[in-house]
CSV table of C-alpha atoms in Angstrom, one decimal:
chain,number,residue,atom,x,y,z
A,1,UNK,CA,-10.9,13.7,18.7
A,2,UNK,CA,-10.0,17.3,19.4
A,3,UNK,CA,-6.3,17.5,20.5
A,4,UNK,CA,-3.9,20.3,21.5
A,5,UNK,CA,-0.2,20.3,21.7
A,6,UNK,CA,1.6,20.9,25.1
A,7,UNK,CA,3.2,24.0,23.5
A,8,UNK,CA,-0.3,25.4,23.0
A,9,UNK,CA,-1.2,25.3,26.7
A,10,UNK,CA,-1.1,28.5,28.6
A,11,UNK,CA,-0.6,29.1,32.3
A,12,UNK,CA,-4.0,28.9,33.9
A,13,UNK,CA,-5.6,26.5,31.4
A,14,UNK,CA,-7.7,23.9,33.2
A,15,UNK,CA,-5.9,20.5,33.2
A,16,UNK,CA,-7.4,17.2,34.2
A,17,UNK,CA,-4.9,14.4,34.9
A,18,UNK,CA,-6.4,10.9,34.5
A,19,UNK,CA,-3.4,8.9,35.4
A,20,UNK,CA,-3.5,6.4,38.3
A,21,UNK,CA,-2.4,7.4,41.9
A,22,UNK,CA,1.1,6.1,41.7
A,23,UNK,CA,1.8,8.1,38.5
A,24,UNK,CA,0.3,11.2,40.0
A,25,UNK,CA,2.4,10.9,43.2
A,26,UNK,CA,5.6,10.5,41.2
A,27,UNK,CA,4.9,13.9,39.5
A,28,UNK,CA,2.2,16.0,37.9
A,29,UNK,CA,1.5,19.4,36.5
A,30,UNK,CA,1.0,21.9,39.2
A,31,UNK,CA,-2.6,22.9,39.6
A,32,UNK,CA,-4.0,20.0,37.7
A,33,UNK,CA,-7.1,18.2,38.9
A,34,UNK,CA,-6.5,14.5,39.5
A,35,UNK,CA,-9.2,12.0,38.8
A,36,UNK,CA,-7.8,8.5,37.8
A,37,UNK,CA,-9.5,7.0,34.7
A,38,UNK,CA,-10.4,4.0,36.9
A,39,UNK,CA,-12.5,6.2,39.1
A,40,UNK,CA,-13.6,8.8,36.5
A,41,UNK,CA,-17.3,7.9,36.0
A,42,UNK,CA,-17.9,7.6,39.8
A,43,UNK,CA,-16.1,10.9,40.5
A,44,UNK,CA,-17.4,12.9,37.5
A,45,UNK,CA,-19.1,15.4,39.8
A,46,UNK,CA,-15.7,16.5,41.0
A,47,UNK,CA,-14.9,17.6,37.5
A,48,UNK,CA,-18.1,19.5,37.0
A,49,UNK,CA,-17.5,21.3,40.3
A,50,UNK,CA,-13.9,22.3,39.5
A,51,UNK,CA,-14.0,22.9,35.8
A,52,UNK,CA,-14.6,26.5,34.5
A,53,UNK,CA,-18.2,26.8,33.4
A,54,UNK,CA,-17.4,28.2,30.0
A,55,UNK,CA,-13.9,27.0,29.7
A,56,UNK,CA,-12.1,24.1,28.1
A,57,UNK,CA,-11.0,21.0,29.9
A,58,UNK,CA,-7.5,19.8,28.8
A,59,UNK,CA,-7.2,16.1,29.5
A,60,UNK,CA,-3.8,14.6,30.1
A,61,UNK,CA,-2.3,11.2,30.9
A,62,UNK,CA,1.1,9.6,30.4
A,63,UNK,CA,1.2,9.5,26.6
A,64,UNK,CA,-2.3,10.4,25.4
A,65,UNK,CA,-4.3,7.1,25.1
A,66,UNK,CA,-6.3,7.2,28.4
A,67,UNK,CA,-6.8,11.0,28.1
A,68,UNK,CA,-8.2,10.5,24.6
A,69,UNK,CA,-10.8,8.1,26.0
A,70,UNK,CA,-11.8,10.5,28.8
A,71,UNK,CA,-11.8,13.5,26.4
A,72,UNK,CA,-14.1,11.7,24.0
A,73,UNK,CA,-16.5,10.8,26.9
A,74,UNK,CA,-16.5,14.4,28.0
A,75,UNK,CA,-17.3,15.7,24.5
A,76,UNK,CA,-20.2,13.2,24.4
A,77,UNK,CA,-21.4,14.8,27.6
A,78,UNK,CA,-21.4,18.2,26.0
A,79,UNK,CA,-18.1,19.4,27.7
A,80,UNK,CA,-15.6,21.4,25.7
A,81,UNK,CA,-12.7,18.9,26.2
A,82,UNK,CA,-9.5,18.2,24.3
A,83,UNK,CA,-6.8,15.6,24.6
A,84,UNK,CA,-3.3,16.8,25.3
A,85,UNK,CA,-1.2,15.1,22.6
A,86,UNK,CA,1.7,13.1,24.0
A,87,UNK,CA,0.7,13.6,27.6
A,88,UNK,CA,3.0,14.1,30.5
A,89,UNK,CA,5.9,12.6,28.6
A,90,UNK,CA,5.8,15.5,26.1
A,91,UNK,CA,5.0,17.9,29.0
A,92,UNK,CA,8.2,17.0,30.8
A,93,UNK,CA,10.3,16.8,27.6
A,94,UNK,CA,9.1,20.4,26.8
A,95,UNK,CA,10.6,21.5,30.1
A,96,UNK,CA,7.2,22.2,31.8
A,97,UNK,CA,7.4,21.7,35.6
A,98,UNK,CA,6.6,18.3,37.1
A,99,UNK,CA,6.0,18.4,40.8
A,100,UNK,CA,5.0,16.2,43.7
A,101,UNK,CA,2.1,16.9,46.1
A,102,UNK,CA,4.7,18.5,48.4
A,103,UNK,CA,5.8,20.9,45.6
A,104,UNK,CA,9.1,19.2,45.1
A,105,UNK,CA,10.5,18.3,41.6
A,106,UNK,CA,8.8,15.1,40.3
A,107,UNK,CA,9.1,12.8,37.4
A,108,UNK,CA,6.8,11.1,34.9
A,109,UNK,CA,6.3,7.5,35.8
């Protein structure tokens, strides 16, 4: 499974958050696309519309388990996808911003 470290992510990298709605609402990376893993197959078209055509999809969840499953599925579909190792827990611990939908400071649930 291809993985990347949070420290390797750059501003502007395409980020797909597959956590559930309550986790997303508590706090997420600004600019991430949110498609919960429970809805992922049904909402796959939203990803193909939003993702950069020749770019990489960085998949993130709370700690890396769910995102690894989605990243593996995407790779099987021919998408350049990688799992973000450690997920939002490492993201927040690294001092990366976590925000709510209103742009206020959030937290990782």
